[in-house]
CSV table of C-alpha atoms in Angstrom, one decimal:
chain,number,residue,atom,x,y,z
A,108,MET,CA,6.7,17.1,-3.8
A,109,ASN,CA,7.1,20.2,-5.2
A,110,ARG,CA,10.2,22.8,-4.7
A,111,THR,CA,7.8,24.3,-2.0
A,112,ASP,CA,7.1,21.2,0.0
A,113,VAL,CA,10.9,20.8,-0.3
A,114,ILE,CA,11.4,24.1,0.9
A,115,TRP,CA,8.5,23.5,3.7
A,116,ALA,CA,9.8,20.6,5.1
A,117,VAL,CA,13.5,22.2,6.0
A,118,GLY,CA,11.9,25.0,7.3
A,119,ARG,CA,10.1,22.6,10.0
A,120,VAL,CA,13.2,21.6,10.9
A,121,THR,CA,14.8,25.0,11.1
A,122,ILE,CA,12.2,27.6,11.5
A,123,GLY,CA,10.0,25.3,13.5
A,124,THR,CA,12.3,24.0,16.2
A,125,ALA,CA,13.3,28.1,16.7
A,126,VAL,CA,9.4,29.0,17.5
A,127,LYS,CA,8.8,25.8,19.6
A,128,LEU,CA,12.2,27.1,21.7
A,129,VAL,CA,11.2,30.7,21.9
A,130,ALA,CA,7.8,30.9,21.6
A,131,PRO,CA,6.7,27.3,23.6
A,132,LEU,CA,4.1,26.1,21.3
A,133,ARG,CA,1.4,23.8,22.2
A,134,VAL,CA,-0.9,21.8,19.7
A,135,TYR,CA,-4.1,20.6,19.9
A,136,GLY,CA,-5.9,19.0,17.2
A,137,ALA,CA,-3.8,18.7,14.3
A,138,GLU,CA,-5.4,15.1,13.4
A,139,ARG,CA,-8.5,16.9,12.4
A,140,VAL,CA,-6.6,18.8,9.3
A,141,PRO,CA,-7.1,16.7,5.9
A,142,GLN,CA,-4.3,15.3,4.8
A,143,THR,CA,-5.2,15.6,0.8
A,144,GLY,CA,-7.3,17.9,-1.0
A,145,GLY,CA,-8.0,21.6,-1.3
A,146,LEU,CA,-8.6,23.4,1.9
A,147,VAL,CA,-8.7,27.0,3.4
A,148,VAL,CA,-6.7,27.5,6.9
A,149,ALA,CA,-8.8,30.4,8.5
A,150,SER,CA,-6.9,31.9,11.8
A,151,ASN,CA,-6.9,34.8,13.9
A,152,HIS,CA,-4.0,37.1,14.2
A,153,PHE,CA,-2.3,39.0,16.8
A,154,SER,CA,1.5,39.2,16.3
A,155,TRP,CA,4.3,38.3,13.8
A,156,ILE,CA,5.2,35.1,15.3
A,157,ASP,CA,2.0,33.5,14.1
A,158,PRO,CA,2.7,32.7,10.6
A,159,PRO,CA,5.8,30.7,11.9
A,160,ALA,CA,3.6,29.4,14.3
A,161,LEU,CA,0.7,28.1,12.5
A,162,GLY,CA,3.4,27.1,9.8
A,163,ALA,CA,4.9,24.5,12.3
A,164,ALA,CA,1.8,23.7,13.9
A,165,CYS,CA,0.2,22.7,10.5
A,166,PRO,CA,0.8,19.0,9.1
A,167,ARG,CA,0.4,20.3,5.2
A,168,THR,CA,2.6,23.1,3.1
A,169,LEU,CA,0.5,26.3,3.7
A,170,TYR,CA,0.4,28.7,1.0
A,171,TYR,CA,0.2,32.1,2.9
A,172,MET,CA,-1.5,35.4,1.4
A,173,ALA,CA,0.3,38.1,2.8
A,174,LYS,CA,0.2,42.1,2.7
A,175,VAL,CA,2.4,43.5,-0.4
A,176,GLU,CA,4.2,45.6,2.1
A,177,ALA,CA,5.7,42.5,3.8
A,178,HIS,CA,6.8,41.4,0.1
A,179,ARG,CA,8.7,44.2,0.1
A,180,VAL,CA,10.8,44.3,3.1
A,181,PRO,CA,14.4,43.0,1.8
A,182,GLY,CA,14.8,39.3,2.9
A,183,LEU,CA,11.6,38.8,4.4
A,184,GLY,CA,9.9,39.2,0.7
A,185,GLU,CA,12.3,36.7,-0.5
A,186,LEU,CA,11.8,34.1,2.1
A,187,MET,CA,8.3,34.5,2.4
A,188,ARG,CA,7.5,33.9,-1.4
A,189,ALA,CA,10.4,30.6,-1.5
A,190,PHE,CA,7.1,29.4,1.1
A,191,GLY,CA,5.1,29.8,-1.2
A,192,ALA,CA,3.3,33.1,0.1
A,193,PHE,CA,1.6,35.7,-2.3
A,194,SER,CA,0.7,39.4,-2.0
A,195,VAL,CA,-2.3,40.7,-1.7
A,196,ARG,CA,-3.0,45.1,-1.7
A,197,ARG,CA,-5.1,46.0,1.4
A,198,GLY,CA,-8.1,47.9,1.5
A,199,GLU,CA,-9.1,47.5,-2.4
A,200,SER,CA,-10.0,44.7,-4.4
A,201,ASP,CA,-7.3,42.7,-5.8
A,202,ARG,CA,-8.6,40.2,-8.3
A,203,ASP,CA,-5.4,39.0,-9.1
A,204,ALA,CA,-5.0,37.7,-5.3
A,205,VAL,CA,-8.2,36.3,-5.8
A,206,ARG,CA,-7.6,34.4,-8.5
A,207,THR,CA,-4.7,33.1,-6.8
A,208,MET,CA,-6.1,31.9,-3.8
A,209,ARG,CA,-9.0,29.7,-5.7
A,210,GLN,CA,-6.5,28.5,-7.8
A,211,ILE,CA,-4.2,27.1,-4.8
A,212,VAL,CA,-7.0,25.1,-3.6
A,213,ARG,CA,-8.3,24.1,-7.0
A,214,ASP,CA,-4.6,22.5,-7.5
A,215,GLY,CA,-5.5,20.6,-4.0
A,216,HIS,CA,-3.3,22.7,-1.7
A,217,ALA,CA,-3.9,24.5,1.7
A,218,LEU,CA,-4.3,28.3,1.6
A,219,GLY,CA,-3.5,30.1,4.8
A,220,LEU,CA,-5.6,33.3,5.7
A,221,PHE,CA,-5.5,35.6,8.9
A,222,VAL,CA,-9.1,35.8,8.2
A,223,GLU,CA,-9.4,39.2,10.6
A,224,GLY,CA,-7.3,40.9,7.8
A,225,THR,CA,-4.9,42.7,9.8
A,226,ARG,CA,-3.1,41.9,13.4
A,227,GLN,CA,-6.0,42.2,16.6
A,228,ARG,CA,-4.6,44.7,19.1
A,229,SER,CA,-7.3,44.0,21.3
A,230,GLY,CA,-5.9,40.6,22.8
A,231,VAL,CA,-9.3,39.0,21.4
A,232,PRO,CA,-10.0,37.6,17.8
A,233,GLY,CA,-11.9,40.5,15.7
A,234,PRO,CA,-14.3,40.1,12.8
A,235,VAL,CA,-14.1,38.1,10.0
A,236,GLN,CA,-13.7,39.4,6.6
A,237,PRO,CA,-15.5,37.0,3.5
A,238,GLY,CA,-12.3,36.0,1.9
A,239,ALA,CA,-12.1,32.7,3.1
A,240,ALA,CA,-16.3,32.2,2.8
A,241,MET,CA,-15.9,33.0,-0.7
A,242,VAL,CA,-13.2,31.1,-1.8
A,243,ALA,CA,-14.4,27.9,-0.2
A,244,ILE,CA,-18.3,28.4,-1.2
A,245,ASN,CA,-16.5,29.1,-5.0
A,246,GLU,CA,-14.5,25.9,-4.9
A,247,GLY,CA,-16.3,23.6,-3.1
A,248,VAL,CA,-13.6,23.3,-0.6
A,249,PRO,CA,-13.9,23.0,3.5
A,250,VAL,CA,-12.4,25.7,5.6
A,251,ILE,CA,-10.6,24.8,8.8
A,252,PRO,CA,-10.7,27.3,11.5
A,253,VAL,CA,-7.6,27.4,13.9
A,254,ALA,CA,-7.1,29.6,17.0
A,255,LEU,CA,-3.5,31.1,18.3
A,256,HIS,CA,-3.8,31.8,21.9
A,257,GLY,CA,-0.9,33.9,23.7
A,258,SER,CA,0.7,35.6,21.0
A,259,ASP,CA,-1.0,38.6,21.9
A,260,SER,CA,1.6,38.8,25.1
A,261,TRP,CA,4.3,36.9,23.6
A,262,ARG,CA,7.6,39.2,22.9
A,263,LEU,CA,10.9,38.1,21.8
A,264,GLY,CA,13.0,37.1,24.7
A,265,ASN,CA,9.8,36.8,27.4
A,266,PHE,CA,9.5,33.0,25.9
A,267,HIS,CA,5.6,33.5,26.4
A,268,PRO,CA,3.7,30.2,25.6
A,269,VAL,CA,1.7,30.1,22.7
A,270,SER,CA,-1.1,27.7,21.9
A,271,LEU,CA,-3.1,26.3,18.8
A,272,ALA,CA,-6.5,24.3,18.4
A,273,TRP,CA,-7.6,23.0,15.5
A,274,GLY,CA,-11.2,23.3,14.7
A,275,SER,CA,-13.1,20.6,12.8
A,276,PRO,CA,-13.8,21.1,8.8
A,277,LEU,CA,-16.8,23.4,8.0
A,278,ASP,CA,-18.3,22.6,4.8
A,279,PHE,CA,-20.7,25.3,3.1
A,280,ALA,CA,-21.9,23.5,0.3
A,281,GLY,CA,-25.3,24.5,1.0
A,282,LEU,CA,-24.4,28.0,0.8
A,283,PRO,CA,-25.0,30.3,-1.9
A,284,ARG,CA,-22.6,31.8,-4.2
A,285,GLY,CA,-22.3,35.8,-3.5
A,286,GLY,CA,-22.7,37.9,-0.1
A,287,LYS,CA,-25.2,36.4,1.4
A,288,GLY,CA,-23.5,33.0,1.5
A,289,TYR,CA,-20.1,34.5,2.2
A,290,ARG,CA,-21.6,36.4,5.0
A,291,GLU,CA,-23.3,33.6,6.9
A,292,ALA,CA,-19.8,31.3,6.5
A,293,SER,CA,-17.8,33.9,7.6
A,294,VAL,CA,-20.0,33.8,10.8
A,295,GLU,CA,-19.9,30.4,11.4
A,296,ILE,CA,-15.9,30.9,10.5
A,297,GLU,CA,-15.6,33.5,13.7
A,298,ARG,CA,-17.9,31.6,15.9
A,299,ASP,CA,-15.7,28.7,15.9
A,300,ILE,CA,-12.6,30.8,15.8
A,301,ARG,CA,-14.0,32.4,19.2
A,302,ARG,CA,-14.6,29.3,20.8
A,303,LEU,CA,-11.6,27.5,20.0
A,304,TRP,CA,-9.6,30.5,21.5
A,305,GLU,CA,-11.9,31.0,24.6
A,306,TRP,CA,-11.2,27.2,25.1
A,307,LEU,CA,-7.5,28.0,25.0
A,308,SER,CA,-7.9,30.7,27.5
A,309,GLY,CA,-9.3,28.0,29.9
A,310,ILE,CA,-6.4,25.6,29.0
A,311,HIS,CA,-4.0,28.0,29.5
A,312,GLU,CA,-5.4,28.1,33.2
A,313,LEU,CA,-5.1,24.8,33.7
A,314,GLY,CA,-1.4,25.0,32.7
A,315,ARG,CA,-1.9,23.6,29.1
A,316,PRO,CA,-2.5,19.9,29.6
A,317,ARG,CA,-1.1,18.0,26.4
A,318,ASP,CA,-4.2,15.3,26.3
A,319,ALA,CA,-6.9,18.0,25.9
A,320,THR,CA,-9.4,18.1,22.9
A,321,PRO,CA,-10.3,21.1,21.4
A,322,PRO,CA,-14.3,21.4,21.2
A,323,ALA,CA,-15.7,19.9,17.6
């Protein structure tokens, strides 16, 4: 267990517990996450509660990519880096971030990406950017789609419930490296995230039963 794993273990007890209290969290399908090997976790994004919620719901240490502006916030930047997060410059080609993403999965770790590139204000998942597909195809690792629901309505103090559903691993071994393959894979990731999110919408209407199984 490395230093980052230790910090995550402590964080699950502290930050994870706090998240479950302020945003009652229900998780579906976590057994689908491979316990070992490099992989990309591809999630939608509505709110700042999403990273700690996804971290609390993931059975593995997640190495998040976060915008460089967040890393410059005093206190927050240090906290994120302690949990293994790395920065990316949005709106431009950031080769250092790309190299870091590929190295993370090459080393057998789980890379956490909010694949729309920014928070979605519409309350529904948005278009998926090609980063997750690029890493998965070039490094030969699976993508695990995951959907968050409820965090679009969550505000500090309103205790709005948040739910998360894990999809089945996606294997893109048959797709070519390059723009065409990345686009095809991104369409599939986007479709699965949207399907999981729509399933969660129905689950919320049913009162969030504990024994429900997300679509494969």
